[in-house]
Structures are given as C-alpha cells and as structure tokens.
Amino acid sequence: MNKTRKKNSPLAETSCTPEQCRPEGFTGPAGCKDPSGKKSPAGITHRCGNTNGAGKPTPVIMFLTLLVTALLLPGLLPGQSGNSAGAGRTMRAATIPEGQVVDLAGCIVRGLENNFNVLVSRNNQAVSENNLTPGNAGYLPEIAFTNRFGGTLNTTHQSLADGGETSAKGIHNTSNAAGVTVGMTLFRGFQVQTTMKKLEELSKVGALNSQMAMENLVARIASEYYHYVEQVSMYHNLAYAVTLSRERVRIDEQRYLLGASSKLDLLQSKVYFNADSSRLDRQNEVLRAAQIRLNALMAAEDVGQTILPRDTAISINENLNYSDLLGSTLQNNTSLLIATRQQVISGLDYKIIASREYPYLTASTGYNYNYNGYESSTLRNQQVQGMNYGVTLGIDLFDGFNRKREKANARIEMENRQYQYREIEQEVKADLLTIFYGYENNLRLLRLEEQNLEVARENLEIALERYKLGSLTGLELREVQKSLLDAEERLISVKYQAKIAEISLLQISGKIMDLVPGT
C-alpha cells in the first residue's frame, strides 16, 4: 500500500519494488513507478532510493550529477588551474586595470631623479661643497677699494691784528680720496689650516647625508614595489576564489534543478560567492593605495596613474651571510660613517678654539690718492698719492676666561660624539642581528609554506573528486578551498616579509645602492 505525503515534503514516500523502480523517459527526479504502474509525482521519495532533493540519490541521479559536474568543473582542479589556471586565470587578468608596466630598476631611477627629499639633500650637499674654498678658510687675502668725493661750502669772516677785517662768502672747497688696501692673516695659531680641514669634513658629511637620503628612498621604493607585487598576487588569489565560488553557484544551481541538492546548499554557495566578492573589492582598495604610494615615492605628477609591476612573483636572495654583512656594516653603514665624521669635526672645533692661544700675525698694504681743491687760499689744490704697508704681531692675553670655557665645552662635545658613535654602532649591530634572525626564520617559513601549499592543492584535488561523487558537502569543500587560499596567502606574505628583511639587511650593510642600475 502506498503511503504519500504532501508534495515537496522530504518525508513523502511511496512503496515500490526494485523491478518497478527504474527510469522511464527520465525528465527529472520523478520517474519511478509505484505498484499500480503509475509514475510517482515529483517530490515523492521511494523506499528504493529515488529522491527529489531528499534522501539518498539513485544511480541515475548520481550519473547525471556526475555528468553535469564534469562539464562545469573543468579548470578547477589544482593540477589544471593552480598557478596557471586556464579560464580562471584569464578571468582574473581581465579584472586588473591596464596601465604602464614598470620594473624595480625603472622605479628607482625615476625616484632618484624626481623625489623632492632627494633633491633637497642634493642641494644641501651643493651648499657644503660651495663652502669648501680656501677663501672661506682664510687662506686668501682681503682686497678693498674705496673712493670718496666731498666738499664744503663756507662763509668766513676774519679780524686782522692791524684792525682790518676780511670776509668771504660761498667758499667751495672740494676733496677726493681713493685707495686700494690689501690685508692678510699670515698666522693665527694654525686656525686657517684647521678650518680648511673642518670644511672638508663638512663637505663629506653633506655627501653622506645625500647618500643616506638616496639609500632610504631606494629601500622605500623597493619595499613599496614588492608590497605592490604582494598585493597584486593577493588580488589574483581572491579573484580566483571568486571564480571558484561562481562555479560552485553554477554547479549547485544545476544540482538543485536536478534535485541532487537542496536550496540551502545553493543559498550557502551564493553567500560564499558574495563574501569572496566583497573581499576582492576590499583588496582592490588596498591595491590602489599601494599604487598611489609607489607613484608618490617616484614624485609622479599624477599619483593616481595606473601602473603595473613587471614582476609577478617575489624572488628572494637566500645566500646572505651574517659575517659578511657585519663586516660590510661596520665599514659602509652610512650612519656610522656620518658619526665618524662628526667625531673628527668635534676634534677640529677644539683645535680652532685652542689656536686663539697662539700669537697672530697680519700684514697689510695699500695705495692711496687724495685731492683737495681750495677757493679762498693762495693754494689752489693739493694732490697726495703713495703706498702704505704694515705688519701686526699680537696676542690675546685675557678675554674674561671665555676661551677656557669654550675649550671645556669642546672637550665635552668630543666625548659626546664618541658616545653617540658607540650608541649608533650598538643599535646598528642589534638591528642587523635582529633582522638577520627574522630573515633566516622567514626562509624556514618559506620552505614550510611551500610544502603546505602542495599539500593544500592535493587536498583540494581529492575534495573536488569527492564532491563530484556526492560524498563531500559544500561546507566541507568550502573549508578545503579556504585552506588552499589561506596557504597561498601565507606563502605570499612570507615571501614579502623575507624580501623586506633582505632589503633591510642590504640597507644596513651599505649595499642597498647595488639595486640602482649602473652601480
């Protein structure tokens, strides 16, 4: 006797024998015959196993499900679609805006040419180089030329001894004086020579400051460039996740129409698809931000212009050696070189102050011409011309103990410069060791994540086969897919962190400029 329930009830069922339950012009999940010979209506579950979205699928349903799934799943297996995923990859590439393709070397060259901070540092270096002259040190004489013209307009009244008087009005007398003087310090307690050495050291400091600005820029551009590469890779992975989710929705729609899955599975697939699409949109924002920052470092006029990195993956130099890096750091680190120059300058400042304790010797010479014209005198005019010269020897005996105070302060400054050098040296060594440990750890993590990725790909391949056979739920497949995407993201992140450590090690050891083309 047949027992039936309402249509679409997952518990509705009817009795039939295996011989009677067979496909007959199958057009849907309903097709078995009940004992009376009539087709069972849609939504009725047979005890033989035929079902319309509830219970266990019959071999017919399973066969058609496998057929549809096989048609819809090409390109989704990791072996076919992993990092070179046919249709999926084509779809992802189309979502990235087209723009100028740039490489790291080109970005560095443009940045060094246009970055404003580098331009300012170069101007400061030019100022220090302009100050490095013998005249600024006091080696050259001082030459001056003067010319003065003047006159007087007087009224005079004279009373003579014999009682007579004389007077004159509008007496105009004129005078003109011209001269050339030359003065030079011959000796000032070696102050001139010491000042010249100080100017040389200041010029070196200016060059080192400019070099530091360029090194910082190269490191920032390299870091931002590879950050952009990382974010592009992340974007590709998320776009691939959207592709997988979209195909999942198609599969579940077909399976739902065939009665091989419930509407709940279809709705859940759409939820996953929307979630992946949302993450992709957020990643697009991150991608644009990285692009803008890279344009800003290159001082591009249009910081919003679209650029694409030529590199599609991050390559790591795994051959860095700590001993070599330490030796290069102590010899070439820019901060240490500047600190060394500052020590030298503080010593020269002390010598300049001490030079004032010595006698000084100056020499001067000149040529003068004077003209005077008279209107109220028997002398009509007078002209005088000739040379003058002189040598001055002197010594500062007492200046209110100011020189003693300045020398004491100069000694303290020398001591401070030594402490600062040791502090910078300690910080540089600590940074080098810390970053190198991170570099080695990231290399270990890199190998581990590469193994994890291979396992995750194999796991997804097996999961997809089980999903096609109906022995794996959509939720379980989603977890497997998420594990693969997480493994890919972790691998990309570890590569980026290892690259940042590599860049930092090159910067600390003074080798970052090796990234500049032609160096």
Short mmCIF file of C-alpha atoms in Angstrom, two decimals:
data_model
loop_
_atom_site.label_atom_id
_atom_site.label_comp_id
_atom_site.label_asym_id
_atom_site.label_seq_id
_atom_site.Cartn_x
_atom_site.Cartn_y
_atom_site.Cartn_z
CA MET A 1 0.00 0.00 0.00
CA ASN A 2 1.35 3.40 -0.98
CA LYS A 3 1.94 5.97 1.71
CA THR A 4 2.18 9.52 0.42
CA ARG A 5 2.67 12.91 1.97
CA LYS A 6 2.29 16.41 0.64
CA LYS A 7 4.33 17.42 -2.36
CA ASN A 8 7.89 18.65 -1.62
CA SER A 9 7.76 17.09 1.84
CA PRO A 10 11.13 15.45 2.45
CA LEU A 11 9.30 12.62 4.24
CA ALA A 12 6.81 11.92 1.44
CA GLU A 13 7.37 8.40 0.09
CA THR A 14 5.69 5.52 -1.76
CA SER A 15 6.26 1.80 -1.90
CA CYS A 16 7.64 0.09 -4.98
CA THR A 17 9.76 -2.87 -5.89
CA PRO A 18 13.25 -2.64 -7.38
CA GLU A 19 11.94 -4.11 -10.61
CA GLN A 20 9.26 -1.44 -10.89
CA CYS A 21 11.58 1.39 -9.81
CA ARG A 22 13.52 2.19 -12.98
CA PRO A 23 13.88 5.23 -15.21
CA GLU A 24 11.24 5.59 -17.86
CA GLY A 25 11.70 8.53 -20.19
CA PHE A 26 13.51 10.27 -17.37
CA THR A 27 12.98 14.02 -17.37
CA GLY A 28 13.51 14.81 -13.74
CA PRO A 29 13.75 13.24 -10.34
CA ALA A 30 10.23 11.78 -10.65
CA GLY A 31 10.24 8.66 -12.84
CA CYS A 32 9.81 5.52 -10.78
CA LYS A 33 6.62 3.51 -10.93
CA ASP A 34 4.63 2.60 -7.91
CA PRO A 35 2.98 -0.88 -7.67
CA SER A 36 -0.01 0.39 -9.63
CA GLY A 37 2.20 1.19 -12.63
CA LYS A 38 1.80 4.98 -12.39
CA LYS A 39 4.66 7.41 -12.37
CA SER A 40 5.35 8.81 -8.97
CA PRO A 41 4.79 12.54 -8.73
CA ALA A 42 7.68 14.92 -8.17
CA GLY A 43 8.60 15.36 -4.54
CA ILE A 44 7.86 11.73 -3.51
CA THR A 45 10.70 9.70 -2.09
CA HIS A 46 10.71 5.99 -2.89
CA ARG A 47 11.96 3.42 -0.46
CA CYS A 48 14.01 2.09 -3.35
CA GLY A 49 16.23 5.17 -3.09
CA ASN A 50 14.93 7.52 -5.80
CA THR A 51 14.61 11.04 -4.44
CA ASN A 52 13.70 14.60 -5.30
CA GLY A 53 16.11 16.60 -3.17
CA ALA A 54 15.74 14.45 -0.04
CA GLY A 55 17.28 11.19 0.98
CA LYS A 56 19.96 9.29 -0.93
CA PRO A 57 20.31 9.83 -4.72
CA THR A 58 19.71 6.94 -7.11
CA PRO A 59 22.41 5.82 -9.51
CA VAL A 60 20.58 7.68 -12.29
CA ILE A 61 20.65 10.93 -10.37
CA MET A 62 24.24 10.32 -9.40
CA PHE A 63 25.17 9.62 -13.02
CA LEU A 64 23.56 12.82 -14.27
CA THR A 65 25.04 14.78 -11.40
CA LEU A 66 28.49 13.49 -12.28
CA LEU A 67 27.88 14.37 -15.92
CA VAL A 68 26.83 17.94 -15.13
CA THR A 69 29.61 18.38 -12.61
CA ALA A 70 32.19 17.09 -15.06
CA LEU A 71 31.01 19.68 -17.57
CA LEU A 72 31.06 22.52 -15.07
CA LEU A 73 34.25 21.77 -13.15
CA PRO A 74 36.95 21.83 -15.88
CA GLY A 75 39.81 24.10 -14.93
CA LEU A 76 39.06 23.97 -11.18
CA LEU A 77 41.42 21.19 -10.20
CA PRO A 78 44.71 22.44 -8.78
CA GLY A 79 46.64 20.43 -11.30
CA GLN A 80 44.80 22.25 -14.07
CA SER A 81 44.17 25.59 -12.50
CA GLY A 82 46.60 26.16 -9.68
CA ASN A 83 49.03 28.88 -10.62
CA SER A 84 48.32 28.62 -14.33
CA ALA A 85 44.62 28.20 -14.15
CA GLY A 86 43.29 28.36 -17.70
CA ALA A 87 39.92 30.05 -17.72
CA GLY A 88 40.15 31.17 -14.13
CA ARG A 89 43.42 32.99 -14.73
CA THR A 90 42.09 34.64 -17.85
CA MET A 91 39.13 35.92 -15.92
CA ARG A 92 41.36 37.32 -13.19
CA ALA A 93 43.70 39.09 -15.60
CA ALA A 94 40.78 40.86 -17.19
CA THR A 95 39.79 42.41 -13.86
CA ILE A 96 43.10 44.27 -13.39
CA PRO A 97 43.12 47.75 -14.99
CA GLU A 98 45.58 48.22 -17.80
CA GLY A 99 48.41 50.67 -17.22
CA GLN A 100 52.10 51.34 -17.62
CA VAL A 101 54.25 48.33 -16.76
CA VAL A 102 57.17 49.25 -14.50
CA ASP A 103 60.03 47.30 -13.00
CA LEU A 104 62.02 47.95 -9.84
CA ALA A 105 65.03 49.44 -11.63
CA GLY A 106 62.86 51.92 -13.51
CA CYS A 107 61.03 52.95 -10.34
CA ILE A 108 64.33 53.55 -8.55
CA VAL A 109 65.76 55.64 -11.39
CA ARG A 110 62.63 57.79 -11.59
CA GLY A 111 62.56 58.20 -7.84
CA LEU A 112 66.20 59.30 -7.62
CA GLU A 113 65.61 61.80 -10.39
CA ASN A 114 62.38 63.32 -9.12
CA ASN A 115 61.90 62.67 -5.39
CA PHE A 116 61.76 66.00 -3.57
CA ASN A 117 63.53 64.84 -0.43
CA VAL A 118 66.46 63.63 -2.52
CA LEU A 119 66.54 66.91 -4.44
CA VAL A 120 66.69 68.86 -1.16
CA SER A 121 69.52 66.67 0.14
CA ARG A 122 71.45 67.23 -3.09
CA ASN A 123 71.04 70.98 -2.75
CA ASN A 124 72.31 70.80 0.83
CA GLN A 125 75.29 68.83 -0.42
CA ALA A 126 75.94 71.52 -3.05
CA VAL A 127 75.93 74.17 -0.30
CA SER A 128 78.54 72.28 1.72
CA GLU A 129 80.66 71.86 -1.42
CA ASN A 130 80.37 75.58 -2.19
CA ASN A 131 81.64 76.36 1.31
CA LEU A 132 84.79 74.32 0.72
CA THR A 133 87.04 77.11 -0.59
CA PRO A 134 90.45 78.48 0.52
CA GLY A 135 88.91 81.90 0.93
CA ASN A 136 86.27 80.60 3.35
CA ALA A 137 89.05 79.00 5.39
CA GLY A 138 91.08 82.24 5.48
CA TYR A 139 93.92 81.38 3.13
CA LEU A 140 93.35 84.27 0.71
CA PRO A 141 93.89 87.99 1.33
CA GLU A 142 91.14 90.56 1.55
CA ILE A 143 91.24 93.36 -1.01
CA ALA A 144 89.17 96.52 -0.75
CA PHE A 145 88.82 99.61 -2.94
CA THR A 146 87.39 102.92 -1.70
CA ASN A 147 86.65 106.21 -3.45
CA ARG A 148 85.22 109.27 -1.74
CA PHE A 149 84.32 112.66 -3.15
CA GLY A 150 83.16 115.52 -0.94
CA GLY A 151 83.22 119.25 -0.45
CA THR A 152 82.41 122.18 1.83
CA LEU A 153 80.58 125.44 1.24
CA ASN A 154 81.60 128.07 3.85
CA THR A 155 81.28 131.73 4.70
CA THR A 156 84.28 133.24 6.58
CA HIS A 157 84.88 136.48 8.48
CA GLN A 158 88.38 137.34 9.78
CA SER A 159 89.53 140.19 12.08
CA LEU A 160 93.17 141.01 11.46
CA ALA A 161 95.73 142.16 14.07
CA ASP A 162 96.09 145.57 12.43
CA GLY A 163 92.41 146.18 12.86
CA GLY A 164 91.40 145.26 9.40
CA GLU A 165 88.69 142.74 8.52
CA THR A 166 88.20 140.32 5.68
CA SER A 167 85.15 138.31 4.79
CA ALA A 168 84.22 135.85 2.08
CA LYS A 169 81.01 134.14 1.17
CA GLY A 170 80.30 130.94 -0.77
CA ILE A 171 83.73 129.45 -0.45
CA HIS A 172 83.54 126.00 -2.07
CA ASN A 173 86.35 123.60 -1.23
CA THR A 174 86.41 120.03 -2.68
CA SER A 175 88.16 116.81 -1.76
CA ASN A 176 88.54 113.40 -3.35
CA ALA A 177 90.13 110.30 -1.84
CA ALA A 178 90.66 106.89 -3.45
CA GLY A 179 92.61 103.90 -2.29
CA VAL A 180 93.21 100.15 -2.54
CA THR A 181 94.04 98.11 0.57
CA VAL A 182 95.19 94.51 0.87
CA GLY A 183 95.14 92.63 4.17
CA MET A 184 96.01 89.07 5.07
CA THR A 185 96.38 86.92 8.16
CA LEU A 186 99.77 85.24 8.00
CA PHE A 187 99.45 83.19 11.15
CA ARG A 188 96.64 82.56 13.62
CA GLY A 189 97.78 79.51 15.53
CA PHE A 190 97.02 77.10 12.64
CA GLN A 191 93.39 78.25 12.67
CA VAL A 192 93.29 78.62 8.90
CA GLN A 193 94.58 75.11 8.21
CA THR A 194 92.23 73.61 10.80
CA THR A 195 89.26 75.50 9.39
CA MET A 196 90.04 74.14 5.93
CA LYS A 197 90.04 70.59 7.28
CA LYS A 198 86.72 71.23 9.00
CA LEU A 199 85.19 72.46 5.75
CA GLU A 200 86.40 69.29 4.05
CA GLU A 201 84.74 67.15 6.73
CA LEU A 202 81.51 69.14 6.48
CA SER A 203 81.53 68.56 2.73
CA LYS A 204 81.90 64.82 3.35
CA VAL A 205 79.02 64.90 5.83
CA GLY A 206 76.88 66.67 3.23
CA ALA A 207 77.68 63.95 0.70
CA LEU A 208 76.89 61.23 3.26
CA ASN A 209 73.58 62.87 4.16
CA SER A 210 72.69 62.95 0.48
CA GLN A 211 73.72 59.30 0.18
CA MET A 212 71.56 58.38 3.18
CA ALA A 213 68.57 60.13 1.64
CA MET A 214 69.07 58.17 -1.58
CA GLU A 215 69.55 54.88 0.30
CA ASN A 216 66.37 55.47 2.29
CA LEU A 217 64.48 56.24 -0.90
CA VAL A 218 65.80 53.16 -2.71
CA ALA A 219 64.84 50.98 0.26
CA ARG A 220 61.37 52.54 0.45
CA ILE A 221 60.78 52.18 -3.29
CA ALA A 222 61.95 48.55 -3.23
CA SER A 223 59.73 47.79 -0.23
CA GLU A 224 56.72 49.52 -1.76
CA TYR A 225 57.31 47.90 -5.15
CA TYR A 226 57.33 44.40 -3.67
CA HIS A 227 54.39 45.32 -1.46
CA TYR A 228 52.57 46.17 -4.66
CA VAL A 229 53.63 42.82 -6.15
CA GLU A 230 52.37 41.11 -3.00
CA GLN A 231 49.01 42.87 -3.18
CA VAL A 232 48.63 42.02 -6.88
CA SER A 233 49.23 38.37 -6.00
CA MET A 234 46.69 38.64 -3.20
CA TYR A 235 44.25 40.17 -5.67
CA HIS A 236 44.80 37.27 -8.07
CA ASN A 237 44.14 34.72 -5.34
CA LEU A 238 40.96 36.47 -4.22
CA ALA A 239 39.83 36.75 -7.83
CA TYR A 240 40.47 33.02 -8.18
CA ALA A 241 38.37 32.44 -5.06
CA VAL A 242 35.56 34.42 -6.69
CA THR A 243 35.92 32.26 -9.80
CA LEU A 244 35.66 29.09 -7.72
CA SER A 245 32.65 30.44 -5.85
CA ARG A 246 30.95 31.44 -9.08
CA GLU A 247 31.41 27.94 -10.48
CA ARG A 248 30.16 26.49 -7.21
CA VAL A 249 26.98 28.53 -7.60
CA ARG A 250 26.51 27.21 -11.14
CA ILE A 251 27.06 23.64 -10.04
CA ASP A 252 24.67 23.93 -7.12
CA GLU A 253 22.07 25.58 -9.33
CA GLN A 254 22.22 22.66 -11.75
CA ARG A 255 22.19 20.12 -8.95
CA TYR A 256 19.25 21.89 -7.33
CA LEU A 257 17.33 21.83 -10.61
CA LEU A 258 18.11 18.14 -10.92
CA GLY A 259 17.07 17.55 -7.35
CA ALA A 260 20.52 16.39 -6.32
CA SER A 261 20.93 19.09 -3.67
CA SER A 262 18.78 21.31 -1.55
CA LYS A 263 18.11 25.01 -1.89
CA LEU A 264 20.05 25.52 1.33
CA ASP A 265 23.23 24.40 -0.43
CA LEU A 266 22.54 26.79 -3.28
CA LEU A 267 21.93 29.74 -0.96
CA GLN A 268 25.06 28.92 1.01
CA SER A 269 27.07 28.89 -2.22
CA LYS A 270 25.74 32.36 -3.04
CA VAL A 271 26.70 33.57 0.43
CA TYR A 272 30.24 32.33 -0.15
CA PHE A 273 30.31 33.98 -3.56
CA ASN A 274 29.18 37.33 -2.14
CA ALA A 275 31.71 37.10 0.69
CA ASP A 276 34.55 36.40 -1.74
CA SER A 277 33.39 39.25 -3.99
CA SER A 278 33.40 41.61 -1.01
CA ARG A 279 36.96 40.62 -0.10
CA LEU A 280 38.00 41.19 -3.70
CA ASP A 281 36.54 44.70 -3.64
CA ARG A 282 38.38 45.50 -0.43
CA GLN A 283 41.60 44.15 -1.91
CA ASN A 284 41.13 46.43 -4.90
CA GLU A 285 41.20 49.37 -2.49
CA VAL A 286 44.43 48.08 -0.94
CA LEU A 287 45.87 47.68 -4.43
CA ARG A 288 45.08 51.27 -5.37
CA ALA A 289 46.59 52.57 -2.13
CA ALA A 290 49.85 50.68 -2.81
CA GLN A 291 49.89 52.05 -6.33
CA ILE A 292 49.43 55.63 -5.11
CA ARG A 293 52.22 55.32 -2.55
CA LEU A 294 54.63 54.00 -5.18
CA ASN A 295 53.74 56.88 -7.52
CA ALA A 296 54.29 59.36 -4.68
CA LEU A 297 57.76 57.97 -3.95
CA MET A 298 58.64 58.45 -7.62
CA ALA A 299 57.23 62.03 -7.41
CA ALA A 300 54.89 61.33 -10.32
CA GLU A 301 52.75 64.31 -11.30
CA ASP A 302 49.69 62.08 -11.40
CA VAL A 303 49.91 59.94 -8.27
CA GLY A 304 46.73 58.17 -9.32
CA GLN A 305 48.06 56.91 -12.64
CA THR A 306 47.73 53.19 -13.20
CA ILE A 307 50.98 51.27 -13.11
CA LEU A 308 51.54 47.52 -13.05
CA PRO A 309 54.61 45.73 -11.70
CA ARG A 310 56.55 43.72 -14.22
CA ASP A 311 57.35 41.09 -11.59
CA THR A 312 54.59 38.58 -10.95
CA ALA A 313 56.36 36.90 -8.03
CA ILE A 314 58.84 37.86 -5.33
CA SER A 315 62.29 36.31 -5.62
CA ILE A 316 64.46 36.00 -2.51
CA ASN A 317 68.24 36.03 -2.22
CA GLU A 318 68.80 33.12 0.15
CA ASN A 319 72.62 33.43 0.21
CA LEU A 320 73.12 36.35 2.59
CA ASN A 321 75.81 35.64 5.20
CA TYR A 322 75.84 37.30 8.61
CA SER A 323 79.64 37.60 8.90
CA ASP A 324 79.89 39.30 5.51
CA LEU A 325 77.00 41.59 6.35
CA LEU A 326 78.54 42.56 9.70
CA GLY A 327 81.89 43.41 8.13
CA SER A 328 80.22 45.46 5.42
CA THR A 329 78.06 47.22 8.01
CA LEU A 330 80.98 48.34 10.16
CA GLN A 331 82.76 49.60 7.07
CA ASN A 332 79.99 51.03 4.89
CA ASN A 333 76.96 51.83 7.06
CA THR A 334 76.08 55.45 6.32
CA SER A 335 75.00 56.30 9.86
CA LEU A 336 78.33 55.04 11.21
CA LEU A 337 80.25 56.97 8.56
CA ILE A 338 78.43 60.18 9.47
CA ALA A 339 79.08 59.57 13.17
CA THR A 340 82.79 59.09 12.40
CA ARG A 341 82.93 62.38 10.51
CA GLN A 342 81.15 64.13 13.39
CA GLN A 343 83.85 62.90 15.77
CA VAL A 344 86.52 64.39 13.53
CA ILE A 345 84.66 67.69 13.28
CA SER A 346 84.34 67.98 17.06
CA GLY A 347 88.11 67.49 17.38
CA LEU A 348 88.73 70.20 14.79
CA ASP A 349 86.41 72.58 16.64
CA TYR A 350 88.53 72.11 19.73
CA LYS A 351 91.71 72.90 17.77
CA ILE A 352 90.17 76.06 16.34
CA ILE A 353 89.40 77.31 19.84
CA ALA A 354 92.87 76.36 21.09
CA SER A 355 94.51 78.24 18.19
CA ARG A 356 93.46 81.52 19.77
CA GLU A 357 96.09 80.97 22.46
CA TYR A 358 98.84 81.48 19.86
CA PRO A 359 100.08 84.88 18.66
CA TYR A 360 98.65 86.21 15.44
CA LEU A 361 100.47 87.90 12.60
CA THR A 362 98.77 90.05 9.96
CA ALA A 363 100.10 92.10 7.07
CA SER A 364 98.53 94.91 5.09
CA THR A 365 99.44 97.24 2.26
CA GLY A 366 97.67 99.85 0.18
CA TYR A 367 97.83 102.63 -2.34
CA ASN A 368 96.02 105.96 -1.73
CA TYR A 369 95.28 109.06 -3.75
CA ASN A 370 93.95 112.33 -2.21
CA TYR A 371 92.92 115.55 -3.91
CA ASN A 372 91.87 118.82 -2.20
CA GLY A 373 90.72 121.97 -4.00
CA TYR A 374 90.56 125.43 -2.34
CA GLU A 375 88.86 128.69 -3.39
CA SER A 376 89.88 131.08 -0.57
CA SER A 377 93.54 130.29 -0.30
CA THR A 378 96.68 131.05 -2.12
CA LEU A 379 96.86 127.29 -2.61
CA ARG A 380 94.53 126.30 -5.38
CA ASN A 381 94.71 122.50 -4.88
CA GLN A 382 96.77 119.77 -3.33
CA GLN A 383 97.32 116.18 -4.54
CA VAL A 384 98.85 113.41 -2.45
CA GLN A 385 99.43 109.81 -3.62
CA GLY A 386 101.52 106.94 -2.34
CA MET A 387 101.75 103.49 -0.78
CA ASN A 388 101.42 102.27 2.77
CA TYR A 389 102.26 98.93 4.37
CA GLY A 390 102.45 97.36 7.76
CA VAL A 391 102.81 94.17 9.76
CA THR A 392 100.95 93.50 13.01
CA LEU A 393 102.00 90.97 15.63
CA GLY A 394 99.71 90.44 18.58
CA ILE A 395 98.40 88.03 21.18
CA ASP A 396 95.18 87.86 23.15
CA LEU A 397 96.24 87.94 26.79
CA PHE A 398 92.88 87.85 28.53
CA ASP A 399 89.29 87.54 27.30
CA GLY A 400 87.37 87.04 30.52
CA PHE A 401 88.08 83.27 30.68
CA ASN A 402 85.83 82.73 27.66
CA ARG A 403 88.45 80.73 25.80
CA LYS A 404 88.88 78.41 28.78
CA ARG A 405 85.12 77.88 28.95
CA GLU A 406 84.86 77.20 25.23
CA LYS A 407 87.68 74.64 25.38
CA ALA A 408 85.97 72.80 28.24
CA ASN A 409 82.71 72.69 26.29
CA ALA A 410 84.57 71.47 23.19
CA ARG A 411 86.07 68.59 25.19
CA ILE A 412 82.60 67.61 26.38
CA GLU A 413 81.34 67.73 22.79
CA MET A 414 84.16 65.43 21.69
CA GLU A 415 83.22 62.98 24.41
CA ASN A 416 79.56 63.15 23.43
CA ARG A 417 80.43 62.38 19.81
CA GLN A 418 82.31 59.28 20.93
CA TYR A 419 79.33 58.12 22.97
CA GLN A 420 77.00 58.79 20.05
CA TYR A 421 79.18 56.73 17.73
CA ARG A 422 79.20 53.80 20.13
CA GLU A 423 75.43 54.08 20.56
CA ILE A 424 74.83 54.10 16.81
CA GLU A 425 77.23 51.19 16.38
CA GLN A 426 75.40 49.20 19.03
CA GLU A 427 71.99 49.98 17.51
CA VAL A 428 73.18 49.06 14.03
CA LYS A 429 74.61 45.75 15.23
CA ALA A 430 71.41 44.97 17.14
CA ASP A 431 69.24 45.83 14.14
CA LEU A 432 71.42 43.75 11.84
CA LEU A 433 71.27 40.69 14.09
CA THR A 434 67.53 41.05 14.72
CA ILE A 435 66.70 41.43 11.05
CA PHE A 436 69.01 38.58 10.08
CA TYR A 437 67.27 36.27 12.55
CA GLY A 438 63.97 37.31 11.01
CA TYR A 439 65.43 36.75 7.55
CA GLU A 440 66.50 33.19 8.43
CA ASN A 441 63.18 32.44 10.10
CA ASN A 442 61.26 33.68 7.08
CA LEU A 443 63.35 31.42 4.85
CA ARG A 444 62.42 28.45 7.03
CA LEU A 445 58.78 29.50 6.96
CA LEU A 446 59.02 29.91 3.21
CA ARG A 447 60.03 26.29 2.73
CA LEU A 448 57.36 25.16 5.17
CA GLU A 449 54.62 27.16 3.46
CA GLU A 450 55.68 25.82 0.06
CA GLN A 451 55.16 22.31 1.41
CA ASN A 452 51.84 23.34 2.96
CA LEU A 453 50.71 24.73 -0.38
CA GLU A 454 51.48 21.48 -2.16
CA VAL A 455 49.51 19.57 0.46
CA ALA A 456 46.61 22.02 0.22
CA ARG A 457 46.50 21.68 -3.57
CA GLU A 458 46.46 17.90 -3.36
CA ASN A 459 43.80 18.11 -0.68
CA LEU A 460 41.60 20.29 -2.90
CA GLU A 461 42.00 17.90 -5.81
CA ILE A 462 40.81 14.99 -3.68
CA ALA A 463 38.00 17.09 -2.21
CA LEU A 464 36.74 18.08 -5.65
CA GLU A 465 36.63 14.43 -6.73
CA ARG A 466 34.68 13.52 -3.61
CA TYR A 467 32.39 16.49 -4.13
CA LYS A 468 31.61 15.31 -7.67
CA LEU A 469 30.79 11.89 -6.25
CA GLY A 470 28.46 13.46 -3.71
CA SER A 471 30.43 12.20 -0.71
CA LEU A 472 31.52 15.69 0.40
CA THR A 473 29.25 18.52 1.45
CA GLY A 474 29.52 22.04 0.13
CA LEU A 475 30.62 23.31 3.54
CA GLU A 476 33.44 20.79 3.67
CA LEU A 477 34.54 21.70 0.16
CA ARG A 478 34.48 25.35 1.14
CA GLU A 479 36.81 24.66 4.05
CA VAL A 480 39.21 22.83 1.76
CA GLN A 481 39.17 25.70 -0.74
CA LYS A 482 39.69 28.21 2.06
CA SER A 483 42.65 26.19 3.32
CA LEU A 484 44.23 26.38 -0.12
CA LEU A 485 43.68 30.12 -0.44
CA ASP A 486 44.99 30.70 3.08
CA ALA A 487 48.08 28.66 2.26
CA GLU A 488 48.68 30.73 -0.87
CA GLU A 489 48.24 33.98 1.06
CA ARG A 490 50.59 32.84 3.81
CA LEU A 491 53.20 31.91 1.23
CA ILE A 492 52.90 35.30 -0.47
CA SER A 493 53.11 37.07 2.89
CA VAL A 494 56.18 35.09 3.97
CA LYS A 495 57.90 35.87 0.67
CA TYR A 496 57.22 39.56 1.16
CA GLN A 497 58.45 39.53 4.76
CA ALA A 498 61.61 37.71 3.69
CA LYS A 499 62.13 40.27 0.91
CA ILE A 500 61.68 43.16 3.33
CA ALA A 501 64.27 41.57 5.63
CA GLU A 502 66.62 41.19 2.66
CA ILE A 503 66.16 44.85 1.69
CA SER A 504 66.75 45.98 5.29
CA LEU A 505 69.93 43.91 5.51
CA LEU A 506 71.21 45.46 2.30
CA GLN A 507 70.42 48.94 3.60
CA ILE A 508 72.12 48.44 6.97
CA SER A 509 75.21 46.91 5.38
CA GLY A 510 75.53 49.77 2.90
CA LYS A 511 74.75 47.61 -0.15
CA ILE A 512 71.29 48.93 -0.99
CA MET A 513 72.64 51.08 -3.82
CA ASP A 514 73.52 47.85 -5.65
CA LEU A 515 69.85 47.86 -6.67
CA VAL A 516 70.42 51.06 -8.67
CA PRO A 517 71.09 50.29 -12.35
CA GLY A 518 74.66 51.00 -13.40
CA THR A 519 76.19 50.87 -9.91
#
